mmCIF file of C-alpha atoms in Angstrom:
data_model
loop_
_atom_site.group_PDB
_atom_site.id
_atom_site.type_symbol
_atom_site.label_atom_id
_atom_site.label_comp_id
_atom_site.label_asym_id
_atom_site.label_seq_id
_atom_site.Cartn_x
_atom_site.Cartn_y
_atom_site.Cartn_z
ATOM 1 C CA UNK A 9 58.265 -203.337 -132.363
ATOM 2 C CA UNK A 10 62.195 -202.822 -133.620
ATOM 3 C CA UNK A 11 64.158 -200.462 -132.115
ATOM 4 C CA UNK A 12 67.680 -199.852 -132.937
ATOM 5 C CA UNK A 13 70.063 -200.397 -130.482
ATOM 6 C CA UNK A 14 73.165 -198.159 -129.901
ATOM 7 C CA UNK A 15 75.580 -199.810 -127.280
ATOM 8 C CA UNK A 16 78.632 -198.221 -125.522
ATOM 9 C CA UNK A 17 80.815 -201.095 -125.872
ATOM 10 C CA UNK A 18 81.767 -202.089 -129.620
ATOM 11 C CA UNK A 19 83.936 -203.745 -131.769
ATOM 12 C CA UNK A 20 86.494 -201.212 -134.144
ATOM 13 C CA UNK A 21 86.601 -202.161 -137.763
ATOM 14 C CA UNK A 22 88.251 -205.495 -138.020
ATOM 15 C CA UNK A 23 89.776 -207.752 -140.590
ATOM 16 C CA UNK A 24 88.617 -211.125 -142.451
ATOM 17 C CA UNK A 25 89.499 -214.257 -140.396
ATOM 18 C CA UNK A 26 91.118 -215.583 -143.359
ATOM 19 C CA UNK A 27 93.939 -214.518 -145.893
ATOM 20 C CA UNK A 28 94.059 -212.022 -147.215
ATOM 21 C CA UNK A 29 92.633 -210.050 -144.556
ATOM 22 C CA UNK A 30 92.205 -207.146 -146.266
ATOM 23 C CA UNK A 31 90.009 -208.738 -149.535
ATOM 24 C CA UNK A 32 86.137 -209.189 -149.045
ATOM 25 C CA UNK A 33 85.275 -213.029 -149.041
ATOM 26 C CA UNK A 34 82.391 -214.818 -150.134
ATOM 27 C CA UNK A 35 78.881 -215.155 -147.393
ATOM 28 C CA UNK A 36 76.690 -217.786 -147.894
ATOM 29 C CA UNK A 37 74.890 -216.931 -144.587
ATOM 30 C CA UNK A 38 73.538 -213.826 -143.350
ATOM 31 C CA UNK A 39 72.652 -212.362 -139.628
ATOM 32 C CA UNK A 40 69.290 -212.793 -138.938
ATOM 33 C CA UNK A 41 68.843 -215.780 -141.752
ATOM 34 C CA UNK A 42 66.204 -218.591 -140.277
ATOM 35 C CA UNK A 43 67.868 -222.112 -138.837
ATOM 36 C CA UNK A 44 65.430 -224.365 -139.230
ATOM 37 C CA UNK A 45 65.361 -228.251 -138.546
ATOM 38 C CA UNK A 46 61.828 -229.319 -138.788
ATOM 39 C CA UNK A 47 61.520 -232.971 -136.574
ATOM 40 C CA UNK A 48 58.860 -234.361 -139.120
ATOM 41 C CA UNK A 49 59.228 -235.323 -142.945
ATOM 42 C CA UNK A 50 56.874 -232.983 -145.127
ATOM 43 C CA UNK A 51 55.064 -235.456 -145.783
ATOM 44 C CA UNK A 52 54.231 -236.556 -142.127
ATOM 45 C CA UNK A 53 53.277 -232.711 -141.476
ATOM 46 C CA UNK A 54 56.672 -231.421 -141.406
ATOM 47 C CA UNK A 55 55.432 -228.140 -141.626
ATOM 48 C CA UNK A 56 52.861 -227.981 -138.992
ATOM 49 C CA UNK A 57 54.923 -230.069 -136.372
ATOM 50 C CA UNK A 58 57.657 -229.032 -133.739
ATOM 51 C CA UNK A 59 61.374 -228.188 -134.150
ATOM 52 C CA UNK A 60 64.233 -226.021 -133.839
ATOM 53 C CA UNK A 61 64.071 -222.333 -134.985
ATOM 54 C CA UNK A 62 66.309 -219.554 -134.618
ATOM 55 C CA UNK A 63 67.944 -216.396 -135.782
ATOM 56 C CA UNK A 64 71.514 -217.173 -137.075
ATOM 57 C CA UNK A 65 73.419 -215.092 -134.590
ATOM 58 C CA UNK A 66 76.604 -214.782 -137.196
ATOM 59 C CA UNK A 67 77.695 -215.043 -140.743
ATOM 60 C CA UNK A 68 79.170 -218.083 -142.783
ATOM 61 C CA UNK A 69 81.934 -216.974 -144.855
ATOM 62 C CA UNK A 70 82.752 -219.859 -147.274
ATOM 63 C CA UNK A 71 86.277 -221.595 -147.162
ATOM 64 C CA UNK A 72 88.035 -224.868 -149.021
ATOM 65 C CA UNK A 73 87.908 -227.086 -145.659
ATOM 66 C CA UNK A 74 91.303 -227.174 -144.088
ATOM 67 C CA UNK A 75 91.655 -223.163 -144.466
ATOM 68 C CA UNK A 76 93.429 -221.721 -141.912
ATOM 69 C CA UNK A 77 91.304 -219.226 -139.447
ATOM 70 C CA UNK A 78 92.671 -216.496 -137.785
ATOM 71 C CA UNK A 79 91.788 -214.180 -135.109
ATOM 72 C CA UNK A 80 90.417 -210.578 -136.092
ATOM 73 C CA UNK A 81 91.422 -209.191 -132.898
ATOM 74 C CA UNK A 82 93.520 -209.544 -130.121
ATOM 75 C CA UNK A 83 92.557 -211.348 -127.125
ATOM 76 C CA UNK A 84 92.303 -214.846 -125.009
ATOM 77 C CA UNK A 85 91.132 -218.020 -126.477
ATOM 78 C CA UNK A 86 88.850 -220.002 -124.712
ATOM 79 C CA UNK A 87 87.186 -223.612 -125.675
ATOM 80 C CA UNK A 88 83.506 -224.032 -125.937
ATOM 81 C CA UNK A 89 83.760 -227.061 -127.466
ATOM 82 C CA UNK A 90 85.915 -229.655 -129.802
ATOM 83 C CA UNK A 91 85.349 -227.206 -132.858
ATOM 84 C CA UNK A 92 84.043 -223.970 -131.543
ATOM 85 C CA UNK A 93 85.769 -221.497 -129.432
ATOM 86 C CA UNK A 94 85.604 -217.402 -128.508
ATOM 87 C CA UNK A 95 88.111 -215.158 -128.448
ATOM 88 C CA UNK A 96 87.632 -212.510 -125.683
ATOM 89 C CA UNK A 97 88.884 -209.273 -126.364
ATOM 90 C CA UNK A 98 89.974 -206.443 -123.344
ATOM 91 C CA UNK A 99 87.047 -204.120 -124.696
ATOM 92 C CA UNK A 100 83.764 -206.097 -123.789
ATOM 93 C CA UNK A 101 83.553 -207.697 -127.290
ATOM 94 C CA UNK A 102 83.953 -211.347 -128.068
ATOM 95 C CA UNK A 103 84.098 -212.989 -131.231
ATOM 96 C CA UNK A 104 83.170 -216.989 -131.552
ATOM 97 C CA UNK A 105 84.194 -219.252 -134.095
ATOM 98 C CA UNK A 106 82.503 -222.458 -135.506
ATOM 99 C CA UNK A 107 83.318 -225.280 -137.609
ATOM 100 C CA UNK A 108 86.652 -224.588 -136.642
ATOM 101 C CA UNK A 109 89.169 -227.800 -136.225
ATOM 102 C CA UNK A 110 91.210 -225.556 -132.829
ATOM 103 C CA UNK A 111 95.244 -225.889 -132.442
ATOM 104 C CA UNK A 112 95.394 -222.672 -129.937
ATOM 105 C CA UNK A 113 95.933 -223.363 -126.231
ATOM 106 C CA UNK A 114 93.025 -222.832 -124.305
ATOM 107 C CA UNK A 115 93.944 -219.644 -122.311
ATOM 108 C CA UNK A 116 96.637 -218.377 -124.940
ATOM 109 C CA UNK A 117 96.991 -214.814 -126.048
ATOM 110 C CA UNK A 118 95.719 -214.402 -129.745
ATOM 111 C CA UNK A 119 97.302 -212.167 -132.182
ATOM 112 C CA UNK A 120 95.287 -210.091 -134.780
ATOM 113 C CA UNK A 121 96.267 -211.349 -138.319
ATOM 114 C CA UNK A 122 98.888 -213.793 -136.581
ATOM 115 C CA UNK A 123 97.646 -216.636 -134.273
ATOM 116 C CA UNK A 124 96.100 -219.060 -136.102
ATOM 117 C CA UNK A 125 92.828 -220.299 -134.022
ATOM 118 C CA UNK A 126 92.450 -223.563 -136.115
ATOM 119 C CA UNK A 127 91.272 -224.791 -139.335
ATOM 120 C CA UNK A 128 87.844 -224.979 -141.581
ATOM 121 C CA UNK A 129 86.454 -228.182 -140.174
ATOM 122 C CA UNK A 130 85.445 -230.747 -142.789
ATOM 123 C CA UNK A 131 82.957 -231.167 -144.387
ATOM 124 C CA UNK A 132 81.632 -227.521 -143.416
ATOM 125 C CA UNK A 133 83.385 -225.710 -146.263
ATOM 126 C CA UNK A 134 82.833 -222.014 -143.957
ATOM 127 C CA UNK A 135 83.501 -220.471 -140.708
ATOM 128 C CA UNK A 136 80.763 -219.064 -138.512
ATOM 129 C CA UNK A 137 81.635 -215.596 -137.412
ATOM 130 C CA UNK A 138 79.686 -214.110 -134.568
ATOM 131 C CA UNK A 139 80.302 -211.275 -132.614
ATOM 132 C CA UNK A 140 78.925 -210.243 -129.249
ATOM 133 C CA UNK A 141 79.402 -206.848 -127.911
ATOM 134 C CA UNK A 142 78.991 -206.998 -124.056
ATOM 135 C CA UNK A 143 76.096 -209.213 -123.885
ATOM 136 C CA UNK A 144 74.373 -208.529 -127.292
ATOM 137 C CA UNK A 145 75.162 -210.484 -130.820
ATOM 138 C CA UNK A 146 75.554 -208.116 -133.251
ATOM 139 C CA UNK A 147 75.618 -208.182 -137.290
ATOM 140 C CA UNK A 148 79.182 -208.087 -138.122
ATOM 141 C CA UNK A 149 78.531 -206.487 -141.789
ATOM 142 C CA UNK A 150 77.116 -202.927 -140.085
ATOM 143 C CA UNK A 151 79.285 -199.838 -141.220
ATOM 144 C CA UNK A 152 82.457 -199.970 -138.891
ATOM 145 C CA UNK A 153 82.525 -203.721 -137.937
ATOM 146 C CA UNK A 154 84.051 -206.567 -140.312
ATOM 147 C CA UNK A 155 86.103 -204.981 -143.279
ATOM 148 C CA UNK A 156 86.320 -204.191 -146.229
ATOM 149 C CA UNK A 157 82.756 -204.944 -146.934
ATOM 150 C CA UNK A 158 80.816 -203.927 -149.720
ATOM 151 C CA UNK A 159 77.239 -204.940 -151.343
ATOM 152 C CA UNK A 160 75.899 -203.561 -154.394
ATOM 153 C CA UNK A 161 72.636 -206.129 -154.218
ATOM 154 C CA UNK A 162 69.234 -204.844 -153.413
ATOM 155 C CA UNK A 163 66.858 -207.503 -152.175
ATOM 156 C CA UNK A 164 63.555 -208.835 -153.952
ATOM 157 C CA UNK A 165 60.203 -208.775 -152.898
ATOM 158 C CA UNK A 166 58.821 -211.758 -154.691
ATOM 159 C CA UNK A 167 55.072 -211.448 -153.732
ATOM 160 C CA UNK A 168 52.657 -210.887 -150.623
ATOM 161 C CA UNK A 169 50.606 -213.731 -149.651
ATOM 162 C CA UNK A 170 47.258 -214.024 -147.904
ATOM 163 C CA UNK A 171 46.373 -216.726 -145.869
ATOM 164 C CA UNK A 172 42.888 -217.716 -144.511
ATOM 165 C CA UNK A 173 42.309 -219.492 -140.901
ATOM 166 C CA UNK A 174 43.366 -223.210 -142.412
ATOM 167 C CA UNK A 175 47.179 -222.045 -144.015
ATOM 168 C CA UNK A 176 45.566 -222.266 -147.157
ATOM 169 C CA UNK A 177 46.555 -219.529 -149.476
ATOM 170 C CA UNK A 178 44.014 -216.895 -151.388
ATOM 171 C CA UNK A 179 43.892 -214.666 -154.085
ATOM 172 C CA UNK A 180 44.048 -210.733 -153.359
ATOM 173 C CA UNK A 181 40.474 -210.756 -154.545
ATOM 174 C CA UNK A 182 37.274 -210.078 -152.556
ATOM 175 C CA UNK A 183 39.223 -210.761 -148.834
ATOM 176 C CA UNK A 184 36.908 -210.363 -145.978
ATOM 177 C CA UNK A 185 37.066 -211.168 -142.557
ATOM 178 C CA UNK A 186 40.383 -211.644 -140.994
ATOM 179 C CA UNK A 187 43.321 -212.929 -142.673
ATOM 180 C CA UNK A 188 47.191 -213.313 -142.075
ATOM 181 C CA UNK A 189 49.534 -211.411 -144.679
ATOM 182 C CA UNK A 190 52.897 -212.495 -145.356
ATOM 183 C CA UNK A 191 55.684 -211.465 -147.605
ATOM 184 C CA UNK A 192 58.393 -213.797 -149.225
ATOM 185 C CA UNK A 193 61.359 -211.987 -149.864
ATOM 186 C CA UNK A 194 65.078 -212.390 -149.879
ATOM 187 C CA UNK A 195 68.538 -211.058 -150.601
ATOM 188 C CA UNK A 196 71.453 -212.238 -152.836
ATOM 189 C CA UNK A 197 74.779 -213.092 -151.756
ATOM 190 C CA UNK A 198 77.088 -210.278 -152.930
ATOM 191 C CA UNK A 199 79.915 -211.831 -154.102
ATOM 192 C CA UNK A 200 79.685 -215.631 -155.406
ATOM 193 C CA UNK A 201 79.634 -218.919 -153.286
ATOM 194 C CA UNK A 202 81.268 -221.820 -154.453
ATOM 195 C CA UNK A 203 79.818 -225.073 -154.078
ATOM 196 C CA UNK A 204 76.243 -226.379 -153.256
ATOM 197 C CA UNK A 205 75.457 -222.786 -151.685
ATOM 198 C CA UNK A 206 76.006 -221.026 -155.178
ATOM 199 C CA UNK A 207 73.108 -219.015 -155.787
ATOM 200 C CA UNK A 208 71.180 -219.544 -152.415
ATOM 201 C CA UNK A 209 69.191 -216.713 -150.459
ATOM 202 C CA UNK A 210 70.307 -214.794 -147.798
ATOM 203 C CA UNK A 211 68.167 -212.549 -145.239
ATOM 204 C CA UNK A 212 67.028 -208.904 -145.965
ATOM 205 C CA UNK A 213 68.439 -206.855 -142.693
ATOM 206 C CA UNK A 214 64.974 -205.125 -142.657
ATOM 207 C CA UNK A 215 61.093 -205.331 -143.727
ATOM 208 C CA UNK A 216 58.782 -202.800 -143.233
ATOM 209 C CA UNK A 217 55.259 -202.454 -144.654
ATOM 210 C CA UNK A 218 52.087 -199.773 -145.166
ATOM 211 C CA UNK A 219 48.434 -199.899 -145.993
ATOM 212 C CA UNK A 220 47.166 -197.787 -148.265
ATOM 213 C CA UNK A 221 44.093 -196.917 -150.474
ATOM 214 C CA UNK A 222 44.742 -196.874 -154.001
ATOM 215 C CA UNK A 223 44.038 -193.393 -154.364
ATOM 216 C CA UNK A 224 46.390 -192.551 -151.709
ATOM 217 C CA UNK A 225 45.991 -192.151 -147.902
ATOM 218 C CA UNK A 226 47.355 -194.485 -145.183
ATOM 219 C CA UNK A 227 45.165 -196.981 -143.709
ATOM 220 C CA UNK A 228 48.280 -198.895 -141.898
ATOM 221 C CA UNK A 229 51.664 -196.427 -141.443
ATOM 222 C CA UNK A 230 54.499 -197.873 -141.897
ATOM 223 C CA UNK A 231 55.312 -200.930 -139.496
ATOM 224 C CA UNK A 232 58.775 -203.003 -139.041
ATOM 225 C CA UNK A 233 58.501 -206.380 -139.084
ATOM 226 C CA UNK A 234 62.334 -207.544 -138.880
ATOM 227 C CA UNK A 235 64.868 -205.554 -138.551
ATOM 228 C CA UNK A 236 68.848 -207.366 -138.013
ATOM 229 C CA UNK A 237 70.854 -204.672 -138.870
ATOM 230 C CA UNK A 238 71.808 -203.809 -135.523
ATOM 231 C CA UNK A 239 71.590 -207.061 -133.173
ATOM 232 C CA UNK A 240 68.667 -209.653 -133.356
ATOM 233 C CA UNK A 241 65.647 -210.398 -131.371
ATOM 234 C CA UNK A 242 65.072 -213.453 -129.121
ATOM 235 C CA UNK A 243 64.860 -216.745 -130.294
ATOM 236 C CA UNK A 244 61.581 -217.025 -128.947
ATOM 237 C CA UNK A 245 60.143 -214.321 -130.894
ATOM 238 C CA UNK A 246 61.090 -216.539 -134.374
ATOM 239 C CA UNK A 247 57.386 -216.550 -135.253
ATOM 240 C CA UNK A 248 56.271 -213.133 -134.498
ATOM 241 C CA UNK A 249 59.082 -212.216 -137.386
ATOM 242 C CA UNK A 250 59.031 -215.132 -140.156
ATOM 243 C CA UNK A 251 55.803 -216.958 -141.313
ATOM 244 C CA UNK A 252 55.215 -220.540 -140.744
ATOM 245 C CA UNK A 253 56.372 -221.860 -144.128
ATOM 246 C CA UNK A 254 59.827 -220.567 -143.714
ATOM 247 C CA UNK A 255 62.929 -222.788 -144.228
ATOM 248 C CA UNK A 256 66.409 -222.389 -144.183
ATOM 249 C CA UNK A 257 68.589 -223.285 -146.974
ATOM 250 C CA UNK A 258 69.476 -226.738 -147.875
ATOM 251 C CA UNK A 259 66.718 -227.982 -144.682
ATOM 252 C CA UNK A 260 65.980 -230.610 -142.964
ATOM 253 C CA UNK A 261 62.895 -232.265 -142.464
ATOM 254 C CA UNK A 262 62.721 -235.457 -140.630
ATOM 255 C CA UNK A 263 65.203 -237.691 -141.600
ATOM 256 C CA UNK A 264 65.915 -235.537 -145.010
ATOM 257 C CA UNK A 265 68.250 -233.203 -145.542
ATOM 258 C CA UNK A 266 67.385 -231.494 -149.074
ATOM 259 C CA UNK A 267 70.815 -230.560 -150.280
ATOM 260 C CA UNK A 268 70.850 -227.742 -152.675
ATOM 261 C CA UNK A 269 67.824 -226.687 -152.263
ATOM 262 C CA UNK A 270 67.371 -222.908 -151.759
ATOM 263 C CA UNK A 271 65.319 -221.777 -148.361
ATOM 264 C CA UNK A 272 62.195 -219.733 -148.531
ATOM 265 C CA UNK A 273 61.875 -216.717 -146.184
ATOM 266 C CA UNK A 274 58.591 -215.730 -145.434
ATOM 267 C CA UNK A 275 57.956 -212.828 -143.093
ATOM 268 C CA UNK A 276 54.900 -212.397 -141.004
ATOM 269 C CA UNK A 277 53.207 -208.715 -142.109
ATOM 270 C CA UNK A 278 50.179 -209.231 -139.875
ATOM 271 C CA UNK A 279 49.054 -212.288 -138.284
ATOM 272 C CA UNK A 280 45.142 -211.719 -137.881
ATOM 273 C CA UNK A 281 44.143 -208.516 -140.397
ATOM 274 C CA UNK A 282 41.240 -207.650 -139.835
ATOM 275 C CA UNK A 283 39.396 -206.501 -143.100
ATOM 276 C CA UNK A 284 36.183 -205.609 -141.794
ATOM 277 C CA UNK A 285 37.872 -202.434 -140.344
ATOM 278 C CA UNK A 286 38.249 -201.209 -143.978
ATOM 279 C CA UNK A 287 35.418 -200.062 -146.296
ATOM 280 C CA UNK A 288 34.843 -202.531 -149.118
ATOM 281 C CA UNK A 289 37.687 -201.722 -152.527
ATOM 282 C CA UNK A 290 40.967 -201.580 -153.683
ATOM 283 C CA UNK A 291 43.887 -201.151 -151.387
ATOM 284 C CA UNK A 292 47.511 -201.120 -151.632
ATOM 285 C CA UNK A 293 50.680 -202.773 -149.700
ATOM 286 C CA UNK A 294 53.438 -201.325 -149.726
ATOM 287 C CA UNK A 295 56.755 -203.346 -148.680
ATOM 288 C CA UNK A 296 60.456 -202.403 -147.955
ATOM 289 C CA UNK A 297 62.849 -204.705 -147.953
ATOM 290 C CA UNK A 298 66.821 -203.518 -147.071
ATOM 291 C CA UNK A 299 70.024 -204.941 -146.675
ATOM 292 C CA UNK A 300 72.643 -204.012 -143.780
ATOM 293 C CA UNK A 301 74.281 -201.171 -146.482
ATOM 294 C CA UNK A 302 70.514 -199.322 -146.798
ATOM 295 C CA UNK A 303 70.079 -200.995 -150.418
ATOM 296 C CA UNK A 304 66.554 -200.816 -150.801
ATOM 297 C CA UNK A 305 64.299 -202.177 -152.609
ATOM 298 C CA UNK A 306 60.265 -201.180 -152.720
ATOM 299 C CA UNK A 307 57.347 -203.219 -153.718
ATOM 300 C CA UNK A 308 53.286 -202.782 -154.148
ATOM 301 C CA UNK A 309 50.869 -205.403 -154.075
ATOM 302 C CA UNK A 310 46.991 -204.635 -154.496
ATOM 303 C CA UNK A 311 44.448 -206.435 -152.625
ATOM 304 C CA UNK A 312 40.541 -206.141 -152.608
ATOM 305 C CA UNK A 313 38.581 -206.471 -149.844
ATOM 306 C CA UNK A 314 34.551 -207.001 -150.108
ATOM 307 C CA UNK A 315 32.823 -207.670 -146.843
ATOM 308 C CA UNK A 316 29.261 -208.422 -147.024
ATOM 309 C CA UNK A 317 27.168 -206.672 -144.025
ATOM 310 C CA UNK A 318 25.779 -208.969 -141.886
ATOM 311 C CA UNK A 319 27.048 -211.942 -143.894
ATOM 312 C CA UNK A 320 29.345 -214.748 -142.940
ATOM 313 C CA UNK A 321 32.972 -214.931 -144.201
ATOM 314 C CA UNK A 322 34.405 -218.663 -144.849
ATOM 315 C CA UNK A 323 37.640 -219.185 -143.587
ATOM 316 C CA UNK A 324 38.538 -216.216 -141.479
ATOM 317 C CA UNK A 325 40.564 -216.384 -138.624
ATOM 318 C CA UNK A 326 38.936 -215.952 -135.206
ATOM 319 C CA UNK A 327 39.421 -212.461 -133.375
ATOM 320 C CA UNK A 328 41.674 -212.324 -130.481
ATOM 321 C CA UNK A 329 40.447 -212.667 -126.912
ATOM 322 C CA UNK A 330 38.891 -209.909 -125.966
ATOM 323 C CA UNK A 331 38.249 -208.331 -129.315
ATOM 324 C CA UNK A 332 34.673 -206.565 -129.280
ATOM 325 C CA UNK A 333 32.356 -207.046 -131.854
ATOM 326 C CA UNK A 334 32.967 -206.786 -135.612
ATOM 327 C CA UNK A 335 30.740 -203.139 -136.129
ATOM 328 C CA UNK A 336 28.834 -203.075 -140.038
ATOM 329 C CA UNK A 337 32.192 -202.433 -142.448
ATOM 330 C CA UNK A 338 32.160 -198.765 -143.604
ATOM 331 C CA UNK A 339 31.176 -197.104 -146.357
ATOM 332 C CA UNK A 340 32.482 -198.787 -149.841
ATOM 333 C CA UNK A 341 36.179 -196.896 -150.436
ATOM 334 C CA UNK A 342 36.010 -195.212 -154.009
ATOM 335 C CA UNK A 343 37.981 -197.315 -156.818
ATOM 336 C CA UNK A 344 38.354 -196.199 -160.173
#
């Protein structure tokens, strides 16, 4: 479950960290996106195997390397490390900066739209922005934050996908037993990136999704599955919101970095659906997918579901522990 968080601490509107200040610049990577490095090739099971996964706890805002970085508000520097450092403001907000080649003393007094922190470290072309208000990261591009920020974009749903107890994917027809349902979707960057990240996706800030029959009537209300317009969830909690399957732009698998190559985004609807709890027809999901600025965009996808009683269903997932037994499915549902 999401719940939006209101905090008593917060940042005031601030300006870019690079000139001009007061001009929106270009994002290549949203809050929330998935950071992915996968330890096997795809061949050798990449996807199945271990790795690193996380919510991107910032934004990247593209910059020529060697671009001067300022701070957006003032405050102490401090060092974290040869290219990242935070400045720590006097109202319980901190901002951290990556990819950042540092020339500020550690301990100096930053300026807003003066000090220069350091410069765009090659060969990163951006600076990672994050901001942490008290001991929450928030999404810098919520009303009030980072300014002036604008997006005119509504994300796409590109399609809902069913998955039986191997991975393997099925068609919407005839489902029975228990399945996982994801959805791929994704947002565009609203203004254009230059380089390699021209083009690539970038995270919706929420997902939501209902069950329906096709005639109407909720089966499953309404139900957030991400939600990173506020702050984030724990790291830990990386598969309960995306779908195995999901890789960050440009990844890495094994040895391989894939360069240019777009990420997918995959976001886990329900991980064990149990069919059998519907009568046998036609049903109806229904997904929202929003950015940060409520640009919405809303999908369907039908699905059928035919569960024969008493009969065996290939490929379903097993219940959860503790899950009584699977009662005769219900009456057919009515389809046209």
């Amino acid at each position: 479950m999401f719940v939006l968080l209101a905090f008593a601490a917060g940042a005031a509107a601030y300006p870019w960290p690079l000139k001009p200040f007061d001009k929106q610049h270009p994002i290549r990577g949203f809050f929330g996106d998935p950071r992915t490095v996968y330890l096997n090739g795809i061949l050798a099971g990449g996807f199945e195997g271990p790795g690193s996964f996380a919510f991107h706890q910032g934004i990247d805002i593209a910059a020529p390397d060697g671009t001067p970085v300022y701070a957006v508000a003032n405050g102490t520097a401090h060092y974290l490390g040869a290219s990242t450092l935070n400045v720590v403001t006097g109202r319980n907000v901190t901002f951290q900066y990556f990819h950042v080649i540092g020339v500020v003393g550690e301990g100096q007094h930053v300026v807003v739209r003066k000090t220069v922190l350091g410069y765009v470290e090659p060969p990163f072309g951006h600076v990672h922005l994050t901001e942490i208000d008290a001991t929450h990261v928030v999404n810098p591009l919520q009303q009030g934050h980072l300014a002036p920020y604008r997006d005119k974009t509504a994300p796409t749903v590109r399609s809902v996908i069913v998955r039986d107890a191997t991975g393997a994917v099925q068609a919407p027809l005839g489902l029975c037993g228990r399945v996982e349902l994801d959805v791929d979707a994704f947002d565009a960057q609203p203004l254009p990136v230059p380089g390699s990240f021209r083009g690539m996706p970038v995270a919706p800030a929420f997902v939501s999704w209902e069950l329906t029959r096709l005639r109407g009537g909720a089966v499953a209300p309404w139900h957030a599955v991400a939600d990173f317009r506020t702050t984030l969830p724990e790291n830990g909690s990386f598969w309960s919101v995306y779908a195995h399957g999901t890789y960050q732009n440009a990844p890495r698998f094994g040895p391989e970095q894939y360069d240019s190559m777009p990420g997918r985004y995959l976001f886990l609807l329900s991980p064990n659906f149990d069919t059998t709890s519907l009568a046998n027809g036609v049903y109806v999901i229904s997904i929202v997918a929003e950015d940060v600025r409520g640009n919405r965009t809303i999908a369907h996808s039908r699905i059928s579901v035919l569960n024969a009683r008493g009969g065996a269903c290939p490929g379903s997932l097993p219940a959860p522990p503790g899950t009584p037994p699977a009662a005769e499915p219900p009456a057919q549902a009515s389809t046209p």
